Each structure stands twice: as C-alpha cells, then as structure tokens.
Amino acid sequence: MNLLGSRTPVAWLQLSHRPLRLLAAIAGVSFANVLVFFQLGLSGSLYDSQKRPIDQISGQLVLVPKRYTNLGEPLNFSRAQLVRVRGVQGVTGVTPLYIGKADWLNRDTRQSKQALVFGVTPENPALKLPILQQNKALLKQPNTLFFDSASKKAAGSVVQTLATGNSYLTELRGQQAKVVGIFKLGLTFAADINLIMSAANFQTYFPEKSNDDIQLGVIQLSADAKEAQVQATISRFLDPSLQVLTIQQLKEREMSHWQRNTSFGLIFNLGVLVGLAVGAIIVYQILYSDVGDHLSEYATMKAIGYGDNFVVGIILQESLLLATVAFLPSVLLSMLLYQVLVRATGLLVAMTLGRALFVFCLTLVLCSASGWLATGKLRRLDPAEVF
C-alpha cells in the first residue's frame, strides 16, 4: 500500500482492501439515507396535501378569525364582515366558503367515516375546481353533492357507481345524500373524505350553523390590484377579531399548525434523526476499525514527520468517499420506494433535486463528523508507544 502517495488514492485503498467491509459500509450508509429519504418524502407529501384545498381557493385574499389555525378546525364569523370588503378599491368580488365535518355512511358496509364538507355559492364558487363551473345546475338540486375521487376506499364504491351513469345514494349526518359528480382534490389530515355542496344544502346538513355564519371569506381582486396594498386597506377597518391573509400566508399558517402543534412534525423529525444516527454509527465503526487495523502504519508516518493533519485527512477522505459512493444507490432505492408509496397511498411522493442535495449534504457532514470522532486514537497516537 502506497501510504506516501496522494491522499485520495490512499483513502480509497484503505477502504477497498477489504471488499466485504466496504460493501457492508456502503449498504449501511445507503440504508440510513433511505430512512431519511422515506421520512422526508412522506412528510413532504403529507404536508403538501394540506395545501391542496388552499391552492384551489378562487381568490387572492382570505378573511379568517384571528384564532384560525387550520381548515380542519374552522371558526365562525359573520358574513356581514365579508360584505364590508366589497367596496374596497381593487376588490372585484367576495364569496363565502362554508366548512364543516360530517359523518359519511358507506352504504355497503354501514360503517361511518368522517368527511370534510365545503359549501360554496354556485354562482361564484369559492373553489376553482372545473366541476363547479361545469355542473352548477346539479349542485343546486336538494341534497346533492360532489365527491372527491381521492377519498379513502373505505368511503364505498362511489366512483364505480357514478362511472356506470348512476348517482350514489347514501346518508350524511343521518340525512339522505345523493352524489352526482366527481372531483379530485386529495386527502388531508382533517378527514377521510372530501365533499362539496351548495351553500343551501350545507345549511340543510348543518342546521346548527347560522345562515349568517361563514368559516372563510374569499376576496377576489382585479388583475392590476396589488395584494399587499388591498390587504393593508382592509386591515385598517377590519373587526379586531378578524384578519386578512394572502393565499401564501394561509398556506404557511396551515403548515405551521401541523408541524408545530401536532405530533406529526415531531414524529417525522425523529425519523430523520434516527436515519442520520444509524449512518453516523456505521461510518464511525468502519473507520474506527480501519484506524485500529493500520495503527502501526500511521505511527510510522507520524514518526517520519507527517503531522496529524495529514493522517487525519486520510480518514476524513475515507468518510467522504463512503458518503459519496453510498449516495447513488440510496437515491435509486428511495425512488423505487416512492413509487410503492404512490401506488399504496395515492400520495404525491416524488424525488426532487432539492431534497436529494439536502440529504447528500447531510450525509457528507455526518460522515465527516463520524470520521473525525474515529480519529481520536490517531490524534493521540505517540509512535514511541507503538514501537
């Protein structure tokens, strides 16, 4: 082994002179990376799913109570507050969005599932889903509603029934409900099923809610209006219990709630830390064993004048080589795992360049730290003690 040659070849020879150990190290680091990719992919797709309903809001600003936290826990405020906004310069329209939760009955199994219900005004729906423009007449009929095809399968054979040209009859909050249309929005943490109905039907299924109460007010602006300027104007005369937010601010509020106020953020972060810890331990063990196996060679190098920086640099390069070589297979395995998740859950899980670079940088940092710890014995090494 040419220990006095250039550092990179020496580092690679140190790793590769025992192929089985090298393969074990690559497999271990790759496994740790896959754990991290899995947690980041799953958390990213789940958090993105929370923003899907917000992405479909047909406006640029929204009016919500100051105590608002997320769509799944709507709060009431007077519709009159939204009407006051109509006269602000730059505002072209206002429309309410009613939100509630209801028990949906699977007519085949007679089991109930929780549904998130959106009530819209057919003439100016607060959501920009194509079906709301194409089938306004159906939505106006009594006890009719539209069903999210991305809802959980436990909801029943709704999609299959409508595919045959028939409507799907079931019960919602103990009352008859008729599904007459299908849209695709995507699941959220709030419920297993998403439904859309007219404001009039919403009042039928939620009689305890006052007709004057709304949960979210959608404000539509002209093309030349400046969001920040209109937002500031509305805020000046708004009731102290309310606030006006941009769509982006509403998304951030939603994400913040699920990341900080629930256990989801903690669980996903712990999963990432576990993956990183596994990789760090594996790299440390491999490099620590390598230092022990070649202690006499390193002592010789120090005895003839090579300093700590040189010999420690070899080990650090080994750690970086392990991180780099193990990264490609971990990316490929993670992409396959993402495909399995997509098919099994319907979540939009995709490998992004940003996520790959983030995990690669984490791997480099962690492997470097493990390599530095593994050189503790080497940095304290006195050649006289070895010989």
CSV table of C-alpha atoms in Angstrom, one decimal:
chain,number,residue,atom,x,y,z
A,1,MET,CA,0.0,0.0,0.0
A,2,ASN,CA,1.4,3.4,-1.0
A,3,LEU,CA,0.8,5.4,2.1
A,4,LEU,CA,3.0,8.2,1.0
A,5,GLY,CA,1.2,8.7,-2.3
A,6,SER,CA,-1.5,11.2,-3.0
A,7,ARG,CA,-4.2,11.3,-0.3
A,8,THR,CA,-7.3,10.3,-2.3
A,9,PRO,CA,-5.8,7.0,-3.7
A,10,VAL,CA,-4.6,6.2,-0.2
A,11,ALA,CA,-8.1,6.8,1.3
A,12,TRP,CA,-9.7,4.6,-1.4
A,13,LEU,CA,-7.1,1.8,-1.0
A,14,GLN,CA,-7.7,1.9,2.8
A,15,LEU,CA,-11.4,1.3,2.2
A,16,SER,CA,-11.2,-1.2,-0.7
A,17,HIS,CA,-8.5,-3.5,0.6
A,18,ARG,CA,-11.3,-5.3,2.4
A,19,PRO,CA,-14.2,-5.5,-0.1
A,20,LEU,CA,-16.7,-7.1,2.3
A,21,ARG,CA,-16.2,-4.4,4.8
A,22,LEU,CA,-16.6,-1.8,2.1
A,23,LEU,CA,-19.8,-3.3,0.8
A,24,ALA,CA,-21.2,-3.5,4.4
A,25,ALA,CA,-20.3,0.2,4.9
A,26,ILE,CA,-21.9,1.2,1.6
A,27,ALA,CA,-25.0,-0.8,2.4
A,28,GLY,CA,-25.2,0.7,5.9
A,29,VAL,CA,-24.9,4.3,4.8
A,30,SER,CA,-27.3,3.7,1.9
A,31,PHE,CA,-29.9,2.2,4.3
A,32,ALA,CA,-29.5,5.2,6.6
A,33,ASN,CA,-30.1,7.5,3.6
A,34,VAL,CA,-33.1,5.6,2.5
A,35,LEU,CA,-34.6,6.1,6.0
A,36,VAL,CA,-34.0,9.8,5.7
A,37,PHE,CA,-35.4,10.0,2.2
A,38,PHE,CA,-38.5,8.0,3.3
A,39,GLN,CA,-39.3,10.3,6.2
A,40,LEU,CA,-38.7,13.5,4.1
A,41,GLY,CA,-40.7,12.1,1.2
A,42,LEU,CA,-43.6,11.1,3.4
A,43,SER,CA,-43.7,14.2,5.4
A,44,GLY,CA,-43.3,16.4,2.3
A,45,SER,CA,-46.2,14.7,0.5
A,46,LEU,CA,-48.5,14.8,3.6
A,47,TYR,CA,-47.7,18.5,4.3
A,48,ASP,CA,-48.2,19.3,0.6
A,49,SER,CA,-51.6,17.6,0.8
A,50,GLN,CA,-52.7,20.1,3.4
A,51,LYS,CA,-52.2,22.9,0.9
A,52,ARG,CA,-54.2,21.3,-1.9
A,53,PRO,CA,-57.6,22.8,-0.8
A,54,ILE,CA,-56.0,26.2,-0.3
A,55,ASP,CA,-54.4,26.0,-3.8
A,56,GLN,CA,-58.0,25.7,-5.2
A,57,ILE,CA,-59.3,28.8,-3.5
A,58,SER,CA,-60.6,31.2,-6.2
A,59,GLY,CA,-59.3,34.4,-4.8
A,60,GLN,CA,-56.1,36.2,-3.8
A,61,LEU,CA,-57.0,37.1,-0.2
A,62,VAL,CA,-59.0,35.4,2.5
A,63,LEU,CA,-60.8,36.6,5.6
A,64,VAL,CA,-60.5,34.4,8.7
A,65,PRO,CA,-60.8,34.8,12.5
A,66,LYS,CA,-57.5,35.6,14.3
A,67,ARG,CA,-57.8,32.4,16.2
A,68,TYR,CA,-57.8,30.4,13.0
A,69,THR,CA,-55.3,27.5,12.9
A,70,ASN,CA,-56.3,25.1,10.0
A,71,LEU,CA,-59.0,24.2,7.6
A,72,GLY,CA,-60.0,21.1,9.7
A,73,GLU,CA,-60.9,23.3,12.7
A,74,PRO,CA,-63.0,26.1,11.2
A,75,LEU,CA,-64.2,29.0,13.2
A,76,ASN,CA,-67.3,31.1,12.6
A,77,PHE,CA,-67.7,34.8,11.8
A,78,SER,CA,-70.4,37.0,10.5
A,79,ARG,CA,-71.0,37.1,6.8
A,80,ALA,CA,-71.6,40.8,7.1
A,81,GLN,CA,-67.9,41.3,7.7
A,82,LEU,CA,-67.1,39.9,4.3
A,83,VAL,CA,-69.7,42.1,2.6
A,84,ARG,CA,-68.0,45.2,4.0
A,85,VAL,CA,-64.9,44.4,2.0
A,86,ARG,CA,-66.8,44.6,-1.3
A,87,GLY,CA,-66.4,48.4,-1.6
A,88,VAL,CA,-62.6,48.4,-1.3
A,89,GLN,CA,-60.8,49.6,-4.4
A,90,GLY,CA,-59.3,46.7,-6.3
A,91,VAL,CA,-61.8,44.1,-5.0
A,92,THR,CA,-63.9,42.6,-7.7
A,93,GLY,CA,-65.8,40.0,-5.7
A,94,VAL,CA,-66.3,38.3,-2.4
A,95,THR,CA,-67.7,34.9,-1.7
A,96,PRO,CA,-68.1,32.7,1.4
A,97,LEU,CA,-66.6,29.3,1.9
A,98,TYR,CA,-68.5,27.2,4.4
A,99,ILE,CA,-66.6,24.4,6.1
A,100,GLY,CA,-67.8,21.6,8.4
A,101,LYS,CA,-67.3,18.0,9.3
A,102,ALA,CA,-69.9,15.3,9.0
A,103,ASP,CA,-70.3,11.5,9.4
A,104,TRP,CA,-70.5,9.8,6.0
A,105,LEU,CA,-72.1,6.4,5.7
A,106,ASN,CA,-70.7,3.7,3.5
A,107,ARG,CA,-73.9,2.1,2.3
A,108,ASP,CA,-72.2,-1.2,1.5
A,109,THR,CA,-70.5,-1.8,4.9
A,110,ARG,CA,-72.8,0.5,7.0
A,111,GLN,CA,-69.7,2.0,8.5
A,112,SER,CA,-69.2,5.7,9.1
A,113,LYS,CA,-66.2,7.8,8.1
A,114,GLN,CA,-65.6,11.5,8.8
A,115,ALA,CA,-65.9,13.8,5.8
A,116,LEU,CA,-64.7,17.4,5.4
A,117,VAL,CA,-67.6,19.3,3.7
A,118,PHE,CA,-67.1,22.5,1.7
A,119,GLY,CA,-70.2,24.6,1.0
A,120,VAL,CA,-70.0,27.0,-2.0
A,121,THR,CA,-72.2,29.6,-3.7
A,122,PRO,CA,-72.8,28.0,-7.2
A,123,GLU,CA,-72.9,31.4,-8.9
A,124,ASN,CA,-69.5,32.4,-7.6
A,125,PRO,CA,-67.9,29.3,-6.0
A,126,ALA,CA,-65.0,29.9,-3.6
A,127,LEU,CA,-63.1,27.0,-5.1
A,128,LYS,CA,-61.8,26.9,-8.7
A,129,LEU,CA,-62.4,23.2,-9.4
A,130,PRO,CA,-63.6,22.7,-13.0
A,131,ILE,CA,-66.7,20.7,-11.9
A,132,LEU,CA,-68.1,23.7,-10.1
A,133,GLN,CA,-68.2,25.7,-13.3
A,134,GLN,CA,-69.4,22.8,-15.5
A,135,ASN,CA,-72.2,21.4,-13.3
A,136,LYS,CA,-73.7,24.3,-11.4
A,137,ALA,CA,-77.2,23.1,-12.0
A,138,LEU,CA,-76.6,19.7,-10.4
A,139,LEU,CA,-75.1,21.4,-7.3
A,140,LYS,CA,-78.3,23.5,-6.9
A,141,GLN,CA,-80.5,20.4,-6.5
A,142,PRO,CA,-81.6,19.5,-3.0
A,143,ASN,CA,-79.4,17.0,-1.1
A,144,THR,CA,-76.9,16.7,-3.9
A,145,LEU,CA,-73.1,16.9,-3.5
A,146,PHE,CA,-69.8,16.2,-5.3
A,147,PHE,CA,-67.4,13.5,-4.1
A,148,ASP,CA,-63.6,13.6,-4.1
A,149,SER,CA,-62.3,10.6,-6.0
A,150,ALA,CA,-59.1,10.7,-4.0
A,151,SER,CA,-61.0,9.9,-0.8
A,152,LYS,CA,-60.2,6.7,1.1
A,153,LYS,CA,-61.6,3.5,-0.3
A,154,ALA,CA,-63.5,2.9,2.9
A,155,ALA,CA,-65.9,5.6,1.7
A,156,GLY,CA,-67.5,3.0,-0.6
A,157,SER,CA,-68.0,2.3,-4.3
A,158,VAL,CA,-68.9,5.9,-5.1
A,159,VAL,CA,-66.6,6.3,-8.2
A,160,GLN,CA,-67.5,3.0,-9.6
A,161,THR,CA,-71.2,3.7,-9.2
A,162,LEU,CA,-71.0,7.1,-11.0
A,163,ALA,CA,-68.9,5.5,-13.7
A,164,THR,CA,-72.0,3.4,-14.7
A,165,GLY,CA,-74.1,6.6,-15.1
A,166,ASN,CA,-75.9,6.3,-11.8
A,167,SER,CA,-75.9,8.5,-8.8
A,168,TYR,CA,-74.7,7.2,-5.4
A,169,LEU,CA,-77.3,7.4,-2.6
A,170,THR,CA,-76.1,7.3,1.0
A,171,GLU,CA,-76.5,9.2,4.3
A,172,LEU,CA,-74.7,12.3,5.6
A,173,ARG,CA,-75.3,13.2,9.2
A,174,GLY,CA,-78.3,10.8,9.2
A,175,GLN,CA,-79.9,12.5,6.2
A,176,GLN,CA,-80.2,11.3,2.6
A,177,ALA,CA,-77.4,12.4,0.3
A,178,LYS,CA,-77.0,12.0,-3.4
A,179,VAL,CA,-73.6,12.1,-5.1
A,180,VAL,CA,-74.0,13.5,-8.6
A,181,GLY,CA,-70.4,14.4,-9.5
A,182,ILE,CA,-66.8,13.6,-9.0
A,183,PHE,CA,-63.8,15.9,-8.5
A,184,LYS,CA,-60.2,15.3,-7.4
A,185,LEU,CA,-58.7,17.3,-4.6
A,186,GLY,CA,-56.7,14.9,-2.4
A,187,LEU,CA,-56.8,13.8,1.2
A,188,THR,CA,-55.7,15.9,4.1
A,189,PHE,CA,-55.2,15.2,7.8
A,190,ALA,CA,-58.6,16.7,8.5
A,191,ALA,CA,-60.8,13.8,7.3
A,192,ASP,CA,-61.0,10.6,5.2
A,193,ILE,CA,-63.4,12.1,2.6
A,194,ASN,CA,-63.8,15.5,0.9
A,195,LEU,CA,-67.3,16.7,-0.2
A,196,ILE,CA,-68.6,19.8,-1.9
A,197,MET,CA,-72.2,21.0,-1.9
A,198,SER,CA,-74.1,24.2,-2.4
A,199,ALA,CA,-74.5,26.8,0.4
A,200,ALA,CA,-78.2,25.9,0.6
A,201,ASN,CA,-77.5,22.2,1.0
A,202,PHE,CA,-74.8,23.0,3.6
A,203,GLN,CA,-77.4,24.7,5.7
A,204,THR,CA,-79.6,21.6,5.4
A,205,TYR,CA,-76.9,19.3,6.7
A,206,PHE,CA,-75.6,21.7,9.3
A,207,PRO,CA,-78.8,23.4,10.7
A,208,GLU,CA,-76.9,24.3,13.9
A,209,LYS,CA,-74.8,26.7,12.0
A,210,SER,CA,-76.4,30.1,11.5
A,211,ASN,CA,-77.1,31.1,7.9
A,212,ASP,CA,-75.2,34.3,8.6
A,213,ASP,CA,-72.1,32.5,9.9
A,214,ILE,CA,-69.2,31.6,7.5
A,215,GLN,CA,-65.9,29.9,8.1
A,216,LEU,CA,-63.7,31.5,5.4
A,217,GLY,CA,-64.2,34.6,3.2
A,218,VAL,CA,-62.7,34.6,-0.2
A,219,ILE,CA,-61.7,38.0,-1.7
A,220,GLN,CA,-61.1,38.3,-5.4
A,221,LEU,CA,-59.0,41.1,-6.8
A,222,SER,CA,-58.7,42.8,-10.2
A,223,ALA,CA,-55.7,42.0,-12.4
A,224,ASP,CA,-54.0,45.3,-11.7
A,225,ALA,CA,-54.6,45.3,-7.9
A,226,LYS,CA,-51.7,44.9,-5.5
A,227,GLU,CA,-52.3,42.3,-2.9
A,228,ALA,CA,-50.3,44.0,-0.2
A,229,GLN,CA,-52.0,47.3,-0.7
A,230,VAL,CA,-55.5,45.9,-0.7
A,231,GLN,CA,-54.7,43.8,2.3
A,232,ALA,CA,-53.4,46.8,4.3
A,233,THR,CA,-56.6,48.8,3.3
A,234,ILE,CA,-58.9,46.0,4.5
A,235,SER,CA,-56.9,45.5,7.7
A,236,ARG,CA,-57.5,49.2,8.7
A,237,PHE,CA,-61.2,48.9,9.1
A,238,LEU,CA,-61.5,45.2,9.9
A,239,ASP,CA,-63.1,43.9,13.1
A,240,PRO,CA,-60.3,43.2,15.7
A,241,SER,CA,-61.3,39.6,15.9
A,242,LEU,CA,-60.6,39.0,12.2
A,243,GLN,CA,-57.6,39.1,9.9
A,244,VAL,CA,-57.0,39.2,6.2
A,245,LEU,CA,-54.3,36.9,4.7
A,246,THR,CA,-52.9,36.2,1.3
A,247,ILE,CA,-53.1,32.6,0.0
A,248,GLN,CA,-49.4,32.1,0.7
A,249,GLN,CA,-49.9,33.3,4.3
A,250,LEU,CA,-52.8,30.9,4.7
A,251,LYS,CA,-50.7,28.0,3.5
A,252,GLU,CA,-47.9,28.9,5.9
A,253,ARG,CA,-50.5,29.1,8.8
A,254,GLU,CA,-51.7,25.6,7.8
A,255,MET,CA,-48.2,24.1,7.6
A,256,SER,CA,-47.2,25.8,10.9
A,257,HIS,CA,-50.1,24.2,12.7
A,258,TRP,CA,-49.3,20.6,11.6
A,259,GLN,CA,-45.6,21.0,12.1
A,260,ARG,CA,-45.6,22.7,15.5
A,261,ASN,CA,-48.9,22.0,17.2
A,262,THR,CA,-49.3,18.3,16.4
A,263,SER,CA,-47.2,15.2,16.8
A,264,PHE,CA,-46.7,14.8,13.1
A,265,GLY,CA,-43.7,17.2,13.0
A,266,LEU,CA,-42.1,15.5,15.9
A,267,ILE,CA,-42.5,12.0,14.5
A,268,PHE,CA,-41.1,12.9,11.1
A,269,ASN,CA,-38.1,14.8,12.6
A,270,LEU,CA,-37.3,11.9,14.9
A,271,GLY,CA,-37.4,9.6,11.9
A,272,VAL,CA,-34.8,11.7,10.1
A,273,LEU,CA,-32.6,11.8,13.2
A,274,VAL,CA,-32.8,8.0,13.6
A,275,GLY,CA,-31.7,7.6,10.0
A,276,LEU,CA,-28.8,10.0,10.4
A,277,ALA,CA,-27.8,8.4,13.7
A,278,VAL,CA,-27.7,4.9,12.0
A,279,GLY,CA,-25.4,6.2,9.2
A,280,ALA,CA,-23.1,8.0,11.7
A,281,ILE,CA,-22.7,4.9,13.8
A,282,ILE,CA,-21.9,2.7,10.9
A,283,VAL,CA,-19.3,5.1,9.4
A,284,TYR,CA,-17.7,5.5,12.9
A,285,GLN,CA,-17.4,1.8,13.4
A,286,ILE,CA,-15.9,1.2,9.9
A,287,LEU,CA,-13.4,4.0,10.2
A,288,TYR,CA,-12.5,3.2,13.8
A,289,SER,CA,-11.8,-0.4,12.9
A,290,ASP,CA,-9.7,0.8,9.9
A,291,VAL,CA,-7.6,3.0,12.3
A,292,GLY,CA,-7.0,0.1,14.6
A,293,ASP,CA,-6.0,-2.2,11.8
A,294,HIS,CA,-3.4,0.2,10.5
A,295,LEU,CA,-2.2,1.8,13.6
A,296,SER,CA,1.4,0.8,13.1
A,297,GLU,CA,1.4,2.3,9.5
A,298,TYR,CA,0.0,5.6,10.8
A,299,ALA,CA,2.6,5.6,13.7
A,300,THR,CA,5.4,5.1,11.1
A,301,MET,CA,4.0,8.1,9.1
A,302,LYS,CA,4.0,10.3,12.2
A,303,ALA,CA,7.5,9.1,13.2
A,304,ILE,CA,9.0,10.2,9.9
A,305,GLY,CA,7.5,13.6,10.1
A,306,TYR,CA,3.9,13.6,8.8
A,307,GLY,CA,1.7,15.6,11.0
A,308,ASP,CA,-1.8,15.0,12.4
A,309,ASN,CA,-3.5,16.9,9.7
A,310,PHE,CA,-2.1,14.6,7.0
A,311,VAL,CA,-3.0,11.3,8.7
A,312,VAL,CA,-6.4,12.6,10.0
A,313,GLY,CA,-7.0,13.9,6.5
A,314,ILE,CA,-6.8,10.4,5.1
A,315,ILE,CA,-9.6,9.2,7.4
A,316,LEU,CA,-11.8,12.2,6.7
A,317,GLN,CA,-11.4,11.5,3.0
A,318,GLU,CA,-12.4,7.9,3.6
A,319,SER,CA,-15.6,9.2,5.3
A,320,LEU,CA,-16.4,11.5,2.4
A,321,LEU,CA,-15.8,8.7,-0.1
A,322,LEU,CA,-18.2,6.4,1.8
A,323,ALA,CA,-20.8,9.2,1.8
A,324,THR,CA,-20.4,9.8,-1.9
A,325,VAL,CA,-20.3,6.1,-3.1
A,326,ALA,CA,-23.3,5.2,-0.9
A,327,PHE,CA,-25.4,8.1,-2.1
A,328,LEU,CA,-26.3,6.9,-5.6
A,329,PRO,CA,-27.7,3.5,-4.6
A,330,SER,CA,-29.7,5.2,-1.8
A,331,VAL,CA,-31.3,7.6,-4.3
A,332,LEU,CA,-32.3,4.8,-6.6
A,333,LEU,CA,-33.7,2.7,-3.8
A,334,SER,CA,-35.6,5.7,-2.5
A,335,MET,CA,-37.1,6.4,-5.9
A,336,LEU,CA,-38.4,2.9,-6.0
A,337,LEU,CA,-39.8,3.2,-2.5
A,338,TYR,CA,-41.6,6.5,-3.5
A,339,GLN,CA,-43.3,4.6,-6.4
A,340,VAL,CA,-44.5,2.0,-3.9
A,341,LEU,CA,-45.9,4.7,-1.7
A,342,VAL,CA,-47.6,6.4,-4.6
A,343,ARG,CA,-49.4,3.2,-5.5
A,344,ALA,CA,-50.3,2.2,-2.0
A,345,THR,CA,-51.4,5.6,-0.6
A,346,GLY,CA,-52.2,7.8,-3.5
A,347,LEU,CA,-49.9,10.5,-2.1
A,348,LEU,CA,-47.8,12.6,-4.5
A,349,VAL,CA,-44.3,11.4,-3.4
A,350,ALA,CA,-41.5,12.5,-5.8
A,351,MET,CA,-37.8,12.7,-5.6
A,352,THR,CA,-36.8,16.4,-6.0
A,353,LEU,CA,-33.4,17.8,-6.7
A,354,GLY,CA,-33.6,20.0,-3.6
A,355,ARG,CA,-34.3,17.0,-1.4
A,356,ALA,CA,-31.5,14.9,-2.9
A,357,LEU,CA,-29.0,17.7,-2.5
A,358,PHE,CA,-30.2,18.3,1.1
A,359,VAL,CA,-29.7,14.6,2.0
A,360,PHE,CA,-26.3,14.5,0.3
A,361,CYS,CA,-25.1,17.5,2.2
A,362,LEU,CA,-26.4,16.0,5.5
A,363,THR,CA,-24.6,12.7,4.6
A,364,LEU,CA,-21.3,14.5,3.9
A,365,VAL,CA,-21.5,16.5,7.2
A,366,LEU,CA,-22.4,13.5,9.3
A,367,CYS,CA,-19.9,11.1,7.8
A,368,SER,CA,-17.2,13.8,8.2
A,369,ALA,CA,-18.2,14.2,11.9
A,370,SER,CA,-18.0,10.4,12.3
A,371,GLY,CA,-14.6,10.3,10.6
A,372,TRP,CA,-13.3,13.0,12.9
A,373,LEU,CA,-14.5,11.1,16.0
A,374,ALA,CA,-12.9,7.9,14.7
A,375,THR,CA,-9.5,9.6,14.6
A,376,GLY,CA,-9.4,10.3,18.3
A,377,LYS,CA,-7.0,7.4,18.9
A,378,LEU,CA,-4.9,8.5,15.9
A,379,ARG,CA,-4.6,12.1,17.1
A,380,ARG,CA,-3.5,10.9,20.5
A,381,LEU,CA,-1.1,8.4,19.0
A,382,ASP,CA,2.6,8.5,20.1
A,383,PRO,CA,4.8,6.5,17.8
A,384,ALA,CA,7.1,5.6,20.7
A,385,GLU,CA,4.3,3.7,22.4
A,386,VAL,CA,3.6,1.6,19.3
A,387,PHE,CA,7.2,0.7,18.7
